[in-house]
C-alpha cells in the first residue's frame, strides 16, 4: 500500500514539474506548485484511490482464500455476493478491512440457517464440538466475542474488532462451520418435520431448565433475548451460551443433530418472516 503513495507522489511531482518547467521561468513557483499538486494527489489517494484499490484487491483474492469460500460462491451466489458487496463498501467507506469479520459472521449465520436444517448428524456434531472449543478460546480473550459469534447483528456495534486478530477469528469461524455447509450442499439430510421440531423443543426445554436453575431465569432470558443491553453481565451471558452448547453436545450425536437441525430451521423461518414484515412496511 505504501508503494501506491510513493508512485502517486513521484508521478504527480515529476509530471507537474516537467510541465511547469517549460512554461514558468520562476523556479520557486514551479517547486511550490509541484509540491501543492503532490499534496493534492496524496490526499486523493488516501481518501479515494487507496480504499477503492483495497476493495478491488479484497474482491479479487477472497475466493482464493479457501476451497470452502469458493464452494459458497458457486452454490450460494446470492448470499456470497451480498457479503462481498457489504465487505467492499465497508473498505471503501472506512479505508480499513478489519470490520470485514462482521460481514463474514453474518454470512456464516445465513449459511447455517440455509444448510443447517439439512446437514448430517456427523457434520453437526463435529461443528458443535468445534464451536464449543472456539467459544472457550473467545471467552479467554473477551466474553463479549462469544456473544458476538452467536448474535452478530445485535453485537456488531458493541465491540471494536481492531483490538483482536480479526482475520484469525474469521478463519476459525469458517473452519468450524465448513462441514455443516458442505454436508447440506453435497449430502442433504431430510429436513425436520413438525414432530421432529416438537421433540427437539421438549429436549431443549429440559436443557434450559438445568441452566436456569444454575443462573436464574432472568439472567438466561437476558442472555438469549437482549445480550446487547448494557445492563447484561456479558461474562455470565457468555457462560450461559456456552452451557447451552455443552448441554446439547452431552445429549449425543443423533439428539444433537436433531436439536441443531430444528433450531436452524426455526431460525430460518423466523428470519424469513422478519424480512417479509420489513418489506411490507
Tab-separated table of C-alpha atoms in Angstrom:
chain	number	residue	atom	x	y	z
A	1	UNK	CA	0.000	0.000	0.000
A	2	UNK	CA	2.907	2.360	0.767
A	3	UNK	CA	4.140	1.781	-2.781
A	4	UNK	CA	0.929	3.343	-4.148
A	5	UNK	CA	1.570	6.583	-2.263
A	6	UNK	CA	5.191	6.690	-3.411
A	7	UNK	CA	4.244	6.099	-7.047
A	8	UNK	CA	1.462	8.703	-6.937
A	9	UNK	CA	3.726	11.307	-5.278
A	10	UNK	CA	6.607	10.743	-7.683
A	11	UNK	CA	4.368	10.725	-10.746
A	12	UNK	CA	2.477	13.864	-9.715
A	13	UNK	CA	5.678	15.708	-8.813
A	14	UNK	CA	7.633	14.755	-11.919
A	15	UNK	CA	4.804	15.381	-14.384
A	16	UNK	CA	3.872	18.705	-12.806
A	17	UNK	CA	7.495	19.784	-12.561
A	18	UNK	CA	8.177	18.851	-16.168
A	19	UNK	CA	5.144	20.760	-17.482
A	20	UNK	CA	5.758	23.866	-15.374
A	21	UNK	CA	9.496	23.877	-16.057
A	22	UNK	CA	8.779	24.621	-19.707
A	23	UNK	CA	6.032	27.185	-19.086
A	24	UNK	CA	7.112	29.107	-15.967
A	25	UNK	CA	10.558	30.690	-15.533
A	26	UNK	CA	10.266	31.274	-11.773
A	27	UNK	CA	11.740	28.075	-10.248
A	28	UNK	CA	10.387	28.782	-6.763
A	29	UNK	CA	6.886	28.946	-8.190
A	30	UNK	CA	7.494	25.685	-10.058
A	31	UNK	CA	8.619	23.921	-6.871
A	32	UNK	CA	5.798	25.261	-4.703
A	33	UNK	CA	3.175	24.421	-7.320
A	34	UNK	CA	4.567	20.926	-7.794
A	35	UNK	CA	4.579	20.415	-4.012
A	36	UNK	CA	0.952	21.525	-3.796
A	37	UNK	CA	-0.037	19.139	-6.603
A	38	UNK	CA	1.749	16.280	-4.816
A	39	UNK	CA	-0.191	17.031	-1.616
A	40	UNK	CA	-3.487	17.077	-3.514
A	41	UNK	CA	-2.580	13.800	-5.269
A	42	UNK	CA	-1.712	12.151	-1.948
A	43	UNK	CA	-4.993	13.360	-0.422
A	44	UNK	CA	-6.944	11.910	-3.363
A	45	UNK	CA	-5.044	8.659	-2.978
A	46	UNK	CA	-5.755	8.465	0.743
A	47	UNK	CA	-9.465	9.263	0.518
A	48	UNK	CA	-10.366	7.652	-2.816
A	49	UNK	CA	-7.755	5.653	-4.729
A	50	UNK	CA	-6.355	3.574	-1.837
A	51	UNK	CA	-9.752	2.478	-0.391
A	52	UNK	CA	-11.034	1.520	-3.840
A	53	UNK	CA	-7.809	-0.357	-4.536
A	54	UNK	CA	-8.096	-2.250	-1.236
A	55	UNK	CA	-11.726	-3.140	-2.015
A	56	UNK	CA	-10.779	-4.318	-5.511
A	57	UNK	CA	-7.899	-6.377	-4.118
A	58	UNK	CA	-10.174	-7.920	-1.478
A	59	UNK	CA	-12.778	-8.908	-4.087
A	60	UNK	CA	-10.084	-10.341	-6.341
A	61	UNK	CA	-8.460	-12.506	-3.653
A	62	UNK	CA	-11.382	-13.598	-1.449
A	63	UNK	CA	-12.192	-16.750	-3.430
A	64	UNK	CA	-8.546	-17.799	-3.336
A	65	UNK	CA	-8.528	-17.972	0.462
A	66	UNK	CA	-10.026	-21.461	0.675
A	67	UNK	CA	-11.872	-24.105	-1.330
A	68	UNK	CA	-14.809	-23.617	1.032
A	69	UNK	CA	-15.204	-19.932	0.166
A	70	UNK	CA	-15.103	-20.927	-3.483
A	71	UNK	CA	-17.802	-23.548	-2.870
A	72	UNK	CA	-20.012	-20.973	-1.144
A	73	UNK	CA	-19.552	-18.546	-4.036
A	74	UNK	CA	-20.627	-21.243	-6.505
A	75	UNK	CA	-23.521	-22.800	-4.560
A	76	UNK	CA	-24.856	-19.738	-2.727
A	77	UNK	CA	-24.059	-16.847	-5.098
A	78	UNK	CA	-26.766	-14.504	-3.738
A	79	UNK	CA	-25.549	-14.782	-0.137
A	80	UNK	CA	-21.909	-14.578	-1.179
A	81	UNK	CA	-22.431	-11.531	-3.394
A	82	UNK	CA	-24.338	-9.701	-0.633
A	83	UNK	CA	-21.473	-10.401	1.751
A	84	UNK	CA	-18.877	-9.295	-0.807
A	85	UNK	CA	-20.743	-6.063	-1.600
A	86	UNK	CA	-21.027	-5.151	2.099
A	87	UNK	CA	-17.389	-6.004	2.801
A	88	UNK	CA	-16.125	-3.959	-0.159
A	89	UNK	CA	-18.343	-0.997	0.721
A	90	UNK	CA	-17.022	-1.124	4.279
A	91	UNK	CA	-13.444	-0.963	2.988
A	92	UNK	CA	-14.253	1.972	0.686
A	93	UNK	CA	-16.098	3.859	3.435
A	94	UNK	CA	-13.578	3.225	6.215
A	95	UNK	CA	-10.345	2.514	4.342
A	96	UNK	CA	-9.813	-0.498	6.610
A	97	UNK	CA	-10.740	-4.165	6.031
A	98	UNK	CA	-10.776	-5.023	9.770
A	99	UNK	CA	-14.558	-4.833	10.133
A	100	UNK	CA	-14.985	-7.348	7.319
A	101	UNK	CA	-15.306	-10.017	10.019
A	102	UNK	CA	-18.716	-8.517	10.879
A	103	UNK	CA	-19.970	-9.438	7.426
A	104	UNK	CA	-18.188	-12.791	7.432
A	105	UNK	CA	-20.014	-13.637	10.663
A	106	UNK	CA	-23.306	-12.537	9.116
A	107	UNK	CA	-22.620	-14.720	6.049
A	108	UNK	CA	-21.800	-17.731	8.236
A	109	UNK	CA	-25.049	-17.387	10.200
A	110	UNK	CA	-27.026	-17.063	6.959
A	111	UNK	CA	-25.395	-20.215	5.584
A	112	UNK	CA	-26.046	-22.131	8.804
A	113	UNK	CA	-29.756	-21.269	8.574
A	114	UNK	CA	-29.768	-22.323	4.913
A	115	UNK	CA	-27.852	-25.605	5.164
A	116	UNK	CA	-28.053	-26.449	8.879
A	117	UNK	CA	-31.625	-27.842	8.615
A	118	UNK	CA	-30.425	-30.405	6.045
A	119	UNK	CA	-26.955	-31.193	7.421
A	120	UNK	CA	-25.964	-34.646	8.714
A	121	UNK	CA	-25.663	-35.687	12.357
A	122	UNK	CA	-21.912	-36.200	11.922
A	123	UNK	CA	-21.294	-32.731	10.473
A	124	UNK	CA	-23.453	-31.001	13.086
A	125	UNK	CA	-21.828	-32.850	15.981
A	126	UNK	CA	-18.360	-32.024	14.652
A	127	UNK	CA	-19.460	-28.400	14.198
A	128	UNK	CA	-20.797	-28.273	17.763
A	129	UNK	CA	-17.558	-29.643	19.213
A	130	UNK	CA	-15.506	-27.112	17.216
A	131	UNK	CA	-17.900	-24.353	18.222
A	132	UNK	CA	-17.541	-25.192	21.924
A	133	UNK	CA	-13.739	-25.193	21.655
A	134	UNK	CA	-13.810	-21.913	19.727
A	135	UNK	CA	-16.133	-20.329	22.295
A	136	UNK	CA	-13.748	-21.297	25.091
A	137	UNK	CA	-10.919	-19.596	23.221
A	138	UNK	CA	-13.034	-16.495	22.603
A	139	UNK	CA	-14.102	-16.433	26.247
A	140	UNK	CA	-10.462	-16.389	27.358
A	141	UNK	CA	-9.860	-13.349	25.092
A	142	UNK	CA	-13.083	-11.456	25.864
A	143	UNK	CA	-16.500	-12.963	26.762
A	144	UNK	CA	-18.315	-10.485	24.511
A	145	UNK	CA	-16.792	-12.264	21.493
A	146	UNK	CA	-18.801	-15.381	22.395
A	147	UNK	CA	-21.967	-13.285	22.276
A	148	UNK	CA	-20.895	-11.642	19.013
A	149	UNK	CA	-20.456	-15.019	17.344
A	150	UNK	CA	-23.935	-16.082	18.462
A	151	UNK	CA	-25.678	-12.738	17.842
A	152	UNK	CA	-23.600	-10.826	15.245
A	153	UNK	CA	-26.337	-8.346	14.331
A	154	UNK	CA	-27.089	-7.452	17.945
A	155	UNK	CA	-23.451	-7.052	18.991
A	156	UNK	CA	-21.875	-5.670	15.786
A	157	UNK	CA	-21.766	-2.082	17.030
A	158	UNK	CA	-20.870	-3.010	20.607
A	159	UNK	CA	-17.301	-4.222	20.081
A	160	UNK	CA	-14.164	-2.932	18.409
A	161	UNK	CA	-12.646	-5.770	16.401
A	162	UNK	CA	-9.458	-3.791	15.852
A	163	UNK	CA	-8.483	-4.927	19.351
A	164	UNK	CA	-8.468	-8.555	18.208
A	165	UNK	CA	-6.873	-10.631	15.481
A	166	UNK	CA	-9.966	-10.425	13.266
A	167	UNK	CA	-8.613	-12.485	10.356
A	168	UNK	CA	-7.759	-15.332	12.712
A	169	UNK	CA	-11.235	-15.149	14.260
A	170	UNK	CA	-12.871	-15.217	10.818
A	171	UNK	CA	-10.810	-18.203	9.666
A	172	UNK	CA	-11.671	-20.181	12.789
A	173	UNK	CA	-15.380	-19.376	12.366
A	174	UNK	CA	-15.237	-20.606	8.771
A	175	UNK	CA	-13.392	-23.782	9.783
A	176	UNK	CA	-15.974	-24.586	12.478
A	177	UNK	CA	-18.926	-24.144	10.101
A	178	UNK	CA	-17.442	-25.594	6.928
A	179	UNK	CA	-18.538	-29.212	7.407
A	180	UNK	CA	-22.168	-28.201	8.034
A	181	UNK	CA	-22.461	-26.246	4.794
A	182	UNK	CA	-20.611	-28.905	2.802
A	183	UNK	CA	-22.922	-31.617	4.171
A	184	UNK	CA	-26.052	-29.611	3.351
A	185	UNK	CA	-24.792	-28.860	-0.159
A	186	UNK	CA	-23.374	-32.256	-1.101
A	187	UNK	CA	-25.367	-34.769	1.004
A	188	UNK	CA	-28.609	-33.144	2.231
A	189	UNK	CA	-30.367	-34.784	5.187
A	190	UNK	CA	-34.202	-34.757	5.358
A	191	UNK	CA	-35.439	-31.513	6.886
A	192	UNK	CA	-37.125	-31.765	10.323
A	193	UNK	CA	-40.896	-32.099	10.260
A	194	UNK	CA	-43.385	-30.798	12.826
A	195	UNK	CA	-42.966	-33.831	15.101
A	196	UNK	CA	-39.168	-33.537	14.983
A	197	UNK	CA	-39.332	-29.870	15.961
A	198	UNK	CA	-41.750	-30.612	18.836
A	199	UNK	CA	-39.447	-33.357	20.120
A	200	UNK	CA	-36.426	-31.055	19.855
A	201	UNK	CA	-38.255	-28.319	21.752
A	202	UNK	CA	-39.022	-30.693	24.638
A	203	UNK	CA	-35.380	-31.773	24.885
A	204	UNK	CA	-34.183	-28.174	24.693
A	205	UNK	CA	-36.586	-27.099	27.452
A	206	UNK	CA	-35.045	-29.722	29.753
A	207	UNK	CA	-31.526	-28.485	28.960
A	208	UNK	CA	-32.610	-24.902	29.555
A	209	UNK	CA	-34.282	-25.832	32.859
A	210	UNK	CA	-30.977	-27.117	34.245
A	211	UNK	CA	-29.169	-23.950	33.135
A	212	UNK	CA	-31.936	-21.749	34.578
A	213	UNK	CA	-31.568	-23.478	37.929
A	214	UNK	CA	-27.884	-22.525	37.966
A	215	UNK	CA	-28.008	-18.973	36.560
A	216	UNK	CA	-31.560	-17.800	37.225
A	217	UNK	CA	-34.462	-17.274	34.843
A	218	UNK	CA	-33.947	-13.523	34.350
A	219	UNK	CA	-30.258	-13.947	33.513
A	220	UNK	CA	-30.973	-16.715	30.991
A	221	UNK	CA	-33.697	-14.655	29.312
A	222	UNK	CA	-31.418	-11.623	29.137
A	223	UNK	CA	-28.568	-13.662	27.610
A	224	UNK	CA	-30.812	-15.150	24.928
A	225	UNK	CA	-33.065	-12.191	24.148
A	226	UNK	CA	-31.120	-8.985	24.833
A	227	UNK	CA	-27.384	-9.738	25.161
A	228	UNK	CA	-26.574	-6.312	23.692
A	229	UNK	CA	-28.117	-4.380	26.618
A	230	UNK	CA	-25.547	-2.553	28.763
A	231	UNK	CA	-27.199	-3.919	31.911
A	232	UNK	CA	-26.496	-7.534	30.902
A	233	UNK	CA	-23.477	-9.159	32.542
A	234	UNK	CA	-21.524	-10.139	29.402
A	235	UNK	CA	-19.377	-12.707	31.209
A	236	UNK	CA	-22.399	-14.508	32.659
A	237	UNK	CA	-24.295	-14.255	29.348
A	238	UNK	CA	-21.352	-15.860	27.531
A	239	UNK	CA	-21.221	-18.636	30.139
A	240	UNK	CA	-24.938	-19.299	29.577
A	241	UNK	CA	-24.472	-19.542	25.796
A	242	UNK	CA	-21.564	-21.937	26.277
A	243	UNK	CA	-23.528	-24.017	28.790
A	244	UNK	CA	-26.348	-24.444	26.259
A	245	UNK	CA	-23.929	-25.697	23.588
A	246	UNK	CA	-22.301	-28.075	26.066
A	247	UNK	CA	-25.722	-29.315	27.219
A	248	UNK	CA	-26.711	-30.109	23.635
A	249	UNK	CA	-23.374	-31.835	22.957
A	250	UNK	CA	-23.822	-34.004	26.055
A	251	UNK	CA	-27.023	-35.491	24.535
A	252	UNK	CA	-25.021	-37.379	21.912
A	253	UNK	CA	-24.690	-37.187	18.141
A	254	UNK	CA	-28.224	-38.065	16.988
A	255	UNK	CA	-30.038	-35.926	19.533
A	256	UNK	CA	-27.637	-33.020	18.993
A	257	UNK	CA	-28.198	-33.340	15.245
A	258	UNK	CA	-31.977	-33.217	15.721
A	259	UNK	CA	-31.722	-30.207	18.046
A	260	UNK	CA	-29.456	-28.220	15.744
A	261	UNK	CA	-31.371	-29.009	12.546
A	262	UNK	CA	-34.612	-27.959	14.231
A	263	UNK	CA	-33.027	-24.843	15.725
A	264	UNK	CA	-31.565	-23.729	12.398
A	265	UNK	CA	-34.880	-24.351	10.641
A	266	UNK	CA	-36.879	-22.353	13.190
A	267	UNK	CA	-34.326	-19.512	12.987
A	268	UNK	CA	-34.563	-19.581	9.194
A	269	UNK	CA	-38.376	-19.386	9.247
A	270	UNK	CA	-38.299	-16.529	11.786
A	271	UNK	CA	-35.683	-14.643	9.761
A	272	UNK	CA	-37.684	-15.001	6.546
A	273	UNK	CA	-40.825	-13.816	8.343
A	274	UNK	CA	-38.967	-10.783	9.717
A	275	UNK	CA	-37.687	-9.948	6.229
A	276	UNK	CA	-41.207	-10.272	4.832
A	277	UNK	CA	-42.661	-7.990	7.524
A	278	UNK	CA	-39.930	-5.412	6.909
A	279	UNK	CA	-40.563	-5.469	3.152
A	280	UNK	CA	-44.314	-4.995	3.625
A	281	UNK	CA	-43.729	-1.971	5.859
